[in-house]
Coordinates of C-alpha atoms in Angstrom, one line a residue:
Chain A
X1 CA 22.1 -35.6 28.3
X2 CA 23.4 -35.0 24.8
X3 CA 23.3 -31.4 25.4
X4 CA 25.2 -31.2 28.6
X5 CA 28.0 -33.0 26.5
X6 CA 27.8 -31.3 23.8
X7 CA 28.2 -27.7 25.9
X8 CA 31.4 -29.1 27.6
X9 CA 33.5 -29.3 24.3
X10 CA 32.0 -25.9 23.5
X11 CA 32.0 -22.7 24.9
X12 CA 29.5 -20.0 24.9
X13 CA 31.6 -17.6 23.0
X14 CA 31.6 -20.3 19.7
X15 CA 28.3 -20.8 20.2
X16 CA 27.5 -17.2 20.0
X17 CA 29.3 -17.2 17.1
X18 CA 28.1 -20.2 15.4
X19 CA 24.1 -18.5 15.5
X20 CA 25.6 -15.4 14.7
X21 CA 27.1 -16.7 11.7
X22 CA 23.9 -18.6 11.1
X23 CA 21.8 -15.4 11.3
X24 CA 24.1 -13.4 9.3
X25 CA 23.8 -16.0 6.5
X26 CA 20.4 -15.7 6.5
X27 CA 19.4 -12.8 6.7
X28 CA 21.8 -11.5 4.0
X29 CA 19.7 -14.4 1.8
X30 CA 16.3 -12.4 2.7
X31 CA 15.2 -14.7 5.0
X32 CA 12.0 -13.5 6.9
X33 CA 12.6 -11.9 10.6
X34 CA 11.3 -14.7 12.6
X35 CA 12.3 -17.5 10.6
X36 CA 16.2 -16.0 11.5
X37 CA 15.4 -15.9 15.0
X38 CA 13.3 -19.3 15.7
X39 CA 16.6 -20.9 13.5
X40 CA 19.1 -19.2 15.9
X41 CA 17.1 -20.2 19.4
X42 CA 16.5 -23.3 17.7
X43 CA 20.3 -23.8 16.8
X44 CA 21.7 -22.6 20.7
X45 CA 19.3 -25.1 22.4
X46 CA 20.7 -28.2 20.4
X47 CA 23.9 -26.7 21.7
X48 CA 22.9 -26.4 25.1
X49 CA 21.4 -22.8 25.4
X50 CA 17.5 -23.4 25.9
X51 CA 16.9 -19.8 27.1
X52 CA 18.9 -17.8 24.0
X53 CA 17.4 -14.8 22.9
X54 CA 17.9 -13.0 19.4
X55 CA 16.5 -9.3 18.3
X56 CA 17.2 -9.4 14.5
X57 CA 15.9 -6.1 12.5
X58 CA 16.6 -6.3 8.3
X59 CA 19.9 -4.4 9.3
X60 CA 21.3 -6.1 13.0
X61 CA 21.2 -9.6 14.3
X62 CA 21.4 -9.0 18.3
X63 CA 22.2 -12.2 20.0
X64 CA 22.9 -13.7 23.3
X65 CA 22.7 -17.2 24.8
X66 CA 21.5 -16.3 28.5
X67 CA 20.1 -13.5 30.5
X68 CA 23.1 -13.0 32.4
X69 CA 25.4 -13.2 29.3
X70 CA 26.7 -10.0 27.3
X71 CA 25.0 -9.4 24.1
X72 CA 26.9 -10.0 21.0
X73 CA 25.8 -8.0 18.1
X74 CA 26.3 -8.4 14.0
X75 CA 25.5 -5.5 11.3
X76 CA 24.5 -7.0 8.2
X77 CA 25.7 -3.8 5.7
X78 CA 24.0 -5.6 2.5
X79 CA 20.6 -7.6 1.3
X80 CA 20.3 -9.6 -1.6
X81 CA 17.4 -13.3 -2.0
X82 CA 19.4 -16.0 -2.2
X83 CA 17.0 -18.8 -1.5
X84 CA 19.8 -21.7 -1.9
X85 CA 22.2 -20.3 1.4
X86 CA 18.3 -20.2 3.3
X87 CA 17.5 -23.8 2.6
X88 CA 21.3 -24.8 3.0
X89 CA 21.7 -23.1 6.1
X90 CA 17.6 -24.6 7.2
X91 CA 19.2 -27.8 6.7
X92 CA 22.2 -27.3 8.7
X93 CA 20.1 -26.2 11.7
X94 CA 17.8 -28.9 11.2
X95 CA 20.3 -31.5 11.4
X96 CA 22.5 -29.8 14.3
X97 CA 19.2 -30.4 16.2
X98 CA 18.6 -34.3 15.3
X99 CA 22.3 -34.6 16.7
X100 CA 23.4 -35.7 12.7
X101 CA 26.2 -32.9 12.8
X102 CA 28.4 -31.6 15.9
X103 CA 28.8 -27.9 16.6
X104 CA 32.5 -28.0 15.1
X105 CA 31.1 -29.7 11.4
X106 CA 28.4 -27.0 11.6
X107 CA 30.8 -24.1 11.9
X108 CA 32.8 -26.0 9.0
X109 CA 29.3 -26.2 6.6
X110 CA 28.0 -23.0 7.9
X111 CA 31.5 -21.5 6.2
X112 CA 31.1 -23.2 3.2
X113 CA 27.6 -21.5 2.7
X114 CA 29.0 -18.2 3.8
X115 CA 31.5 -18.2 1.0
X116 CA 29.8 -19.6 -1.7
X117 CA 28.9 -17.6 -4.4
X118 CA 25.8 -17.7 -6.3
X119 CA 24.8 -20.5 -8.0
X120 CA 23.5 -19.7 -11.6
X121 CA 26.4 -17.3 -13.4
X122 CA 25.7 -13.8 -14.4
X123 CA 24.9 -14.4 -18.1
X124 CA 22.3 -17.2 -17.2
X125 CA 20.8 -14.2 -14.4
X126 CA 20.0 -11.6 -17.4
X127 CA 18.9 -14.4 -19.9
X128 CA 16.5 -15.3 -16.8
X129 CA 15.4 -11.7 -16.4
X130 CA 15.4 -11.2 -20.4
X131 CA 12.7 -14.2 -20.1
X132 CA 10.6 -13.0 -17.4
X133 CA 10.3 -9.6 -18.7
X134 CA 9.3 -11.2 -21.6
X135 CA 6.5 -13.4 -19.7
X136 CA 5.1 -10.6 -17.7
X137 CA 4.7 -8.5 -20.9
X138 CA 2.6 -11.1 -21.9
X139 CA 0.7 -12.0 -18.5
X140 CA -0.2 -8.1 -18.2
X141 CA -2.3 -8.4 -21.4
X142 CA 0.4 -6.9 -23.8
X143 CA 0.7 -8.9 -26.9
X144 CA 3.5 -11.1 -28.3
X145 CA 4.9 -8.2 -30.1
X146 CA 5.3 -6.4 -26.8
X147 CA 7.0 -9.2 -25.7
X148 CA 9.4 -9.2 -28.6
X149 CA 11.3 -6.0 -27.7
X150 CA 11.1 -6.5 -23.8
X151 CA 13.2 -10.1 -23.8
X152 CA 16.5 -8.0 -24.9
X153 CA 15.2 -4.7 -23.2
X154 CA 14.4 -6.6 -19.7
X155 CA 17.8 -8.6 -20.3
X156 CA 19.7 -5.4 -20.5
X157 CA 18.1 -3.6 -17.4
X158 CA 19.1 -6.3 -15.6
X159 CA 22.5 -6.3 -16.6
X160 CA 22.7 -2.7 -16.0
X161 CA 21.9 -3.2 -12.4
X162 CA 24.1 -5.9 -11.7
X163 CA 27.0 -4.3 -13.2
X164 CA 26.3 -1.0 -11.4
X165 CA 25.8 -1.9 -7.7
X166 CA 29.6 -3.6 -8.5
X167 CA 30.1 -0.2 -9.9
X168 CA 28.8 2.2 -7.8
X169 CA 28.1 2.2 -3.7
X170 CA 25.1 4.8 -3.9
X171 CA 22.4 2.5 -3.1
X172 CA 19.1 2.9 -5.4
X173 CA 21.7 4.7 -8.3
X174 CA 21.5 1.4 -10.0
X175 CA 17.8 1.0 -9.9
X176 CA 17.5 4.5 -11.1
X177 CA 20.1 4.3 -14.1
X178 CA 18.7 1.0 -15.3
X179 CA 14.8 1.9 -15.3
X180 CA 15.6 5.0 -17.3
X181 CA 17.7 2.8 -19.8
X182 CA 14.6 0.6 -19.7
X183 CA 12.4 3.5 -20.5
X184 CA 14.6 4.8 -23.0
X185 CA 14.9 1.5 -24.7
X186 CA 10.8 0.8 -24.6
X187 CA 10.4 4.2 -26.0
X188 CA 12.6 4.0 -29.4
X189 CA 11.6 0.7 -29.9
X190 CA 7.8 1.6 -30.3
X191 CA 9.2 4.3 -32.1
X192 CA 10.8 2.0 -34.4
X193 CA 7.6 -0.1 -34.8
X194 CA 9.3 -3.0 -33.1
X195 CA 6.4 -2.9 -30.1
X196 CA 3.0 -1.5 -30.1
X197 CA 2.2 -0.5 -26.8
X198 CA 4.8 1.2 -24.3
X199 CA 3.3 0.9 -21.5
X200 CA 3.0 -2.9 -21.4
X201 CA 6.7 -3.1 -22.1
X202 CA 8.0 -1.3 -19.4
X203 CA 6.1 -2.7 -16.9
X204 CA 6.9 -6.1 -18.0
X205 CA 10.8 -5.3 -18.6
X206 CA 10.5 -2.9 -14.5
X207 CA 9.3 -6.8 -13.1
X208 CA 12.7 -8.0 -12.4
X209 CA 13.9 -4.8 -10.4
X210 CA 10.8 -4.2 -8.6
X211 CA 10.6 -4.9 -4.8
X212 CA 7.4 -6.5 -4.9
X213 CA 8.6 -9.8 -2.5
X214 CA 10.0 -7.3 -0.4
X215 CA 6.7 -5.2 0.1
X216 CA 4.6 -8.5 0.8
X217 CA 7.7 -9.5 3.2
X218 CA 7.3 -6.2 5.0
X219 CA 3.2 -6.5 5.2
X220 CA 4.1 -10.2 6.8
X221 CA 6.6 -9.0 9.1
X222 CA 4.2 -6.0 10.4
X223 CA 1.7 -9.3 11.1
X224 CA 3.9 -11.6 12.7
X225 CA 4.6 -8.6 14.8
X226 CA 8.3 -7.6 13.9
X227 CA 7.3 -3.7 13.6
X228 CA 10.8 -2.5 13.3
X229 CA 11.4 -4.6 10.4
X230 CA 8.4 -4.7 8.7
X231 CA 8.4 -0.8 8.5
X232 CA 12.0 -0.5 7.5
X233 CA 11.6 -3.1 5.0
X234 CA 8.7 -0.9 4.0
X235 CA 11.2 2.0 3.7
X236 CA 13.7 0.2 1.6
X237 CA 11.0 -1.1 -1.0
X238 CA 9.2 2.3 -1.2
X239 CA 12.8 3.8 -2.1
X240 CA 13.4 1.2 -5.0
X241 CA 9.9 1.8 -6.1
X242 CA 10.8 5.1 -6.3
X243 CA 14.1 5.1 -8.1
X244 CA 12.3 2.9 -10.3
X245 CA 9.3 5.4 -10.6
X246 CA 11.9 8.1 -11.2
X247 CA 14.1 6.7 -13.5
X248 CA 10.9 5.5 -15.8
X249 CA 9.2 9.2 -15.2
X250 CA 12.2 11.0 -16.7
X251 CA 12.0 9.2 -19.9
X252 CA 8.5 9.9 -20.1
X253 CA 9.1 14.1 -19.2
X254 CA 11.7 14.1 -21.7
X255 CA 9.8 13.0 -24.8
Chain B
X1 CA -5.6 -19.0 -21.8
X2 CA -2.7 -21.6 -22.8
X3 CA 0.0 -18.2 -23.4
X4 CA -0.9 -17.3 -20.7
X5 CA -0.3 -21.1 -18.9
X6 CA 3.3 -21.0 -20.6
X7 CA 4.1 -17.4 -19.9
X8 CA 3.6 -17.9 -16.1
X9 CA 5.1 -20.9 -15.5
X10 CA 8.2 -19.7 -17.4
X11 CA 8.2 -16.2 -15.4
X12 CA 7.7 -17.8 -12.2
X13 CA 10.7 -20.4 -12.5
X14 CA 13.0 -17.7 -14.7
X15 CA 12.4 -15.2 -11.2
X16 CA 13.5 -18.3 -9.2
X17 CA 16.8 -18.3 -10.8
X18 CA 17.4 -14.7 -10.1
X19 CA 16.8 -15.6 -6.4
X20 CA 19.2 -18.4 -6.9
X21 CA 16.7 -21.0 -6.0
X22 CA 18.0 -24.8 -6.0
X23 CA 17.7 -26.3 -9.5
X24 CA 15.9 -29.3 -8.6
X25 CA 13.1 -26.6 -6.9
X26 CA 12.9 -24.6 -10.3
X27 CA 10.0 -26.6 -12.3
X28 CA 7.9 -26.8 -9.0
X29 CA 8.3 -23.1 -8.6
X30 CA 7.3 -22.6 -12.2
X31 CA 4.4 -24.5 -11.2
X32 CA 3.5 -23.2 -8.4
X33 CA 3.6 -19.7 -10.3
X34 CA 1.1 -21.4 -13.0
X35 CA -1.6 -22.5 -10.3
X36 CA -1.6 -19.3 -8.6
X37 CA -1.7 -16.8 -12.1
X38 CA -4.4 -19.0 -13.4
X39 CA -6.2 -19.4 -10.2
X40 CA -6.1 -15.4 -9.4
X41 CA -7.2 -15.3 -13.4
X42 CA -10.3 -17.2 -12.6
X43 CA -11.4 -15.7 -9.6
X44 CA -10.7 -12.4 -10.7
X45 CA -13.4 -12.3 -13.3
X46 CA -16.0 -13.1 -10.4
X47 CA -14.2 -11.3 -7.4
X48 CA -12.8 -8.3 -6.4
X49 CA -8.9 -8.3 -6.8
X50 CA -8.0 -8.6 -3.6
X51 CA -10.1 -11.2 -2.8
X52 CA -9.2 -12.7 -5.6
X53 CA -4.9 -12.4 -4.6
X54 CA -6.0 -13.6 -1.5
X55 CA -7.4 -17.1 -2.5
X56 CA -5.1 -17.7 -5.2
X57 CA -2.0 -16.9 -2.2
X58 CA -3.9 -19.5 0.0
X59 CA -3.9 -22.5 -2.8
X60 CA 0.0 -21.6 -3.4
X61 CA 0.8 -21.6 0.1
X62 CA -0.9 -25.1 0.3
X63 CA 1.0 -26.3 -2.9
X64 CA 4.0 -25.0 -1.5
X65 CA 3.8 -26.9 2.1
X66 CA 3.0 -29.7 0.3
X67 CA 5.8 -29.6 -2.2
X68 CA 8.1 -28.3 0.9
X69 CA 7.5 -31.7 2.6
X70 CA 8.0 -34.5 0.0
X71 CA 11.0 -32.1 -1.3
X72 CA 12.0 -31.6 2.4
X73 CA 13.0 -27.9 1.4
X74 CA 11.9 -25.0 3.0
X75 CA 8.5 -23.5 2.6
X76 CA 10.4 -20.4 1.2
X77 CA 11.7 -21.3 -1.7
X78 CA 7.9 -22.4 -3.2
X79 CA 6.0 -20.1 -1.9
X80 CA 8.1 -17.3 -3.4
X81 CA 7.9 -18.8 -6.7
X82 CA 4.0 -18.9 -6.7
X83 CA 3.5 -15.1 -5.2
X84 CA 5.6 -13.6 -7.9
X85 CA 3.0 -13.4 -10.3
X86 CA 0.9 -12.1 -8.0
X87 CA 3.1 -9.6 -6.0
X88 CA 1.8 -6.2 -6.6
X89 CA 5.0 -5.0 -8.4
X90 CA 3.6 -3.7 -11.0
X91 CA 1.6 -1.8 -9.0
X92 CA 4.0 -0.3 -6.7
X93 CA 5.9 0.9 -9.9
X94 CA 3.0 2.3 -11.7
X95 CA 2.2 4.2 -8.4
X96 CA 5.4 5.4 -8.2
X97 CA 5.2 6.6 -11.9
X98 CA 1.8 8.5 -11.0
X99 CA 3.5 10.4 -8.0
X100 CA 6.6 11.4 -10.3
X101 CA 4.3 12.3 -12.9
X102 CA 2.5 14.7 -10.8
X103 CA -1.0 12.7 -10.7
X104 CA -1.1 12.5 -6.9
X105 CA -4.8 11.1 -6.6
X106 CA -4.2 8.1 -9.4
X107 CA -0.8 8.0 -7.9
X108 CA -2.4 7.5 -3.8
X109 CA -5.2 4.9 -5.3
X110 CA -2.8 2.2 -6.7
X111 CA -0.5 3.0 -3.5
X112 CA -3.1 1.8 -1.1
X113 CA -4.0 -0.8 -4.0
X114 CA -0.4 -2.4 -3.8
X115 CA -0.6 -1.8 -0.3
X116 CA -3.9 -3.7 0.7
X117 CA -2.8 -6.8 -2.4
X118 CA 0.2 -7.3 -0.3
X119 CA -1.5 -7.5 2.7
X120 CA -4.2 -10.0 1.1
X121 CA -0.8 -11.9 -0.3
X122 CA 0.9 -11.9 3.4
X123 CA -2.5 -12.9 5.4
X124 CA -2.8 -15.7 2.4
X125 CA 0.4 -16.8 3.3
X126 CA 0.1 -16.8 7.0
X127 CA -3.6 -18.8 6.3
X128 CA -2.0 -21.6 4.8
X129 CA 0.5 -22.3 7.6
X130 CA -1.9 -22.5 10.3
X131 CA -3.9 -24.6 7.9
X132 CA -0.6 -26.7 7.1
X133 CA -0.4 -26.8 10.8
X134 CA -3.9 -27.8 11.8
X135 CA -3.3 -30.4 9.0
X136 CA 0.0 -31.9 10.3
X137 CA -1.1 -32.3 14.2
X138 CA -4.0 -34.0 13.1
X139 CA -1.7 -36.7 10.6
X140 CA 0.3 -37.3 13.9

């Protein structure tokens, strides 16, 4: 009943938008595969579309609301984790099917999420990665004085990334430049007798830049099912690894 | 033993803010982090390490369906928090080192290390849903 109202003050084409604009936020936030897709069937049959289908890979949301309709299509260009725009939009979805919000207020919210930026500013980012560098020195059996050295050297790598995927479009540049500052930093502080072991500092300062999530997400993706994205997923966090491995192994070829 | 309490519970919630997690979710990702570290710690003395990532994942996708529901946030944003510590990362980077470094065999063997911990972490994960599902039909 509600649905067959709902669908006459609406039309197919902002519907299609609305999950498109759904999916788009989500999966830009590193949602999983078929969390995107159950939200955006989920999201058309409160609006009136029981029989929508989606096709979402980690690079294209394909969407359409019947059998007989056209396909609409989205290209998602970049990926970041945003976990805040995933609950926020979960929310949103959830209410648009308990009736709570209309389609128009959705669109509105939806928007909102869309635009906003991230929540914690940059300088509270790098003193989070300058702490968890820190703690992972420490959790992979280096000692405190390990851990001394990789809270600024950690903090800085981070930085570096940030600042250069602004800077430059290349993708994995960034990961490369700021795992061979990283290395270069871990190396002349043992030198200087600030640290003890090297090892233990790089790979606790490398833990922020490393795509482990993203090779777990791929593994889960593969189960569920999702080959396509699961493998390039895959792809993508075996080319980070690798700038990563590169960017580390030239420090350690030069000296 | 208590470092190493402190250590992961501040990694785990410090890697929540670079994924922009909500702030009221940040102390029970740090804690969810803590319980799966120490857990994985535990069984890792007895267990292989796989096995070991594999129950520690399980406990931490419990926690996180638990905390999900009286939170009323999505399962995500836990869970995430209590893998990180146990995501082969690390791994995939030391790996990756090997293969630049010319030491193809030690290079292949933490590859297909990472490889398998990830898939113990994802079939952990996947475990505790149908668990958290088998749990809620029978509550209804």
């Amino acid at each position: 009943m509600d649905s067959t109202s709902n669908n006459s003050n609406t039309s197919a084409y902002d519907i299609t938008d609305l999950c498109l604009l759904a999916g788009k936020i989500m999966l830009q936030s590193g949602a999983e595969t078929y969390r995107v897709e159950d939200t955006m069937s989920r999201m058309a049959a409160a609006l009136g579309f029981p029989g929508a289908h989606s096709y979402v890979t980690p690079t294209v949301i394909m969407f359409t609301t019947s059998r007989t309709e056209p396909v609409k299509l989205f290209r998602i260009a970049e990926r970041t984790t945003d976990l805040q725009k995933v609950s926020e939009v979960n929310d949103i979805s959830r209410r648009l099917s308990e009736r709570q919000l209309t389609a128009a207020e959705a669109r509105e919210r939806l928007g909102a999420v869309d635009d906003a930026a991230h929540a914690y500013p940059v300088w509270l980012q790098i003193i989070a990665a300058a702490l968890t560098g820190a703690c992972f020195t420490v959790m992979f059996k280096g000692s405190l004085w390990d851990a001394l050295p990789a809270l600024p050297i950690s903090g800085l790598g981070f930085a570096a990334v940030t600042y250069l995927h602004r800077l430059v479009q290349i993708r994995f540049f960034a990961e490369f430049t700021a795992s061979f500052l990283i290395g270069l930093l871990a190396f002349f502080s043992v030198r200087l007798g600030i640290g003890q072991e090297m090892d233990k500092i790089i790979i606790g300062c490398v833990m922020p830049l490393v795509p482990g999530l993203l090779i777990t997400n791929a593994v889960r993706d593969l189960m569920a099912g999702h080959l396509v994205s699961g493998l390039s997923k895959g792809a993508d966090a075996f080319l980070t690894a690798f700038a990563i491995g590169t960017g580390i192994g030239l420090v350690l070829s030069l000296f | 033993m208590i470092l190493q309490l402190i250590t992961s519970f501040i990694a785990a919630a410090a890697f929540c803010v670079l994924f922009n997690a909500p702030v009221r979710a940040l102390v029970q990702c740090g804690f969810a982090g803590m319980i799966g570290w120490m857990l994985y710690l535990q069984l890792d003395e007895r267990w292989d390490t796989v096995i070991a990532t594999f129950g520690a994942t399980v406990i931490v996708g419990v926690i996180s369906q638990f905390f999900a529901r009286s939170f009323k946030m999505p399962v995500i944003i836990f869970s995430v928090g209590g893998i990180i510590p146990l995501v082969p990362g690390g791994l995939a980077y030391d790996a990756m080192r090997k293969f630049v470094e010319n030491d193809n065999n030690h290079g292949i063997q933490f590859a297909v290390q990472a490889l398998l911990l990830s898939g113990a972490i994802a079939a952990g994960l996947v475990l505790s849903e149908v668990l958290g599902q088998m749990f809620r039909r029978k509550s209804v």
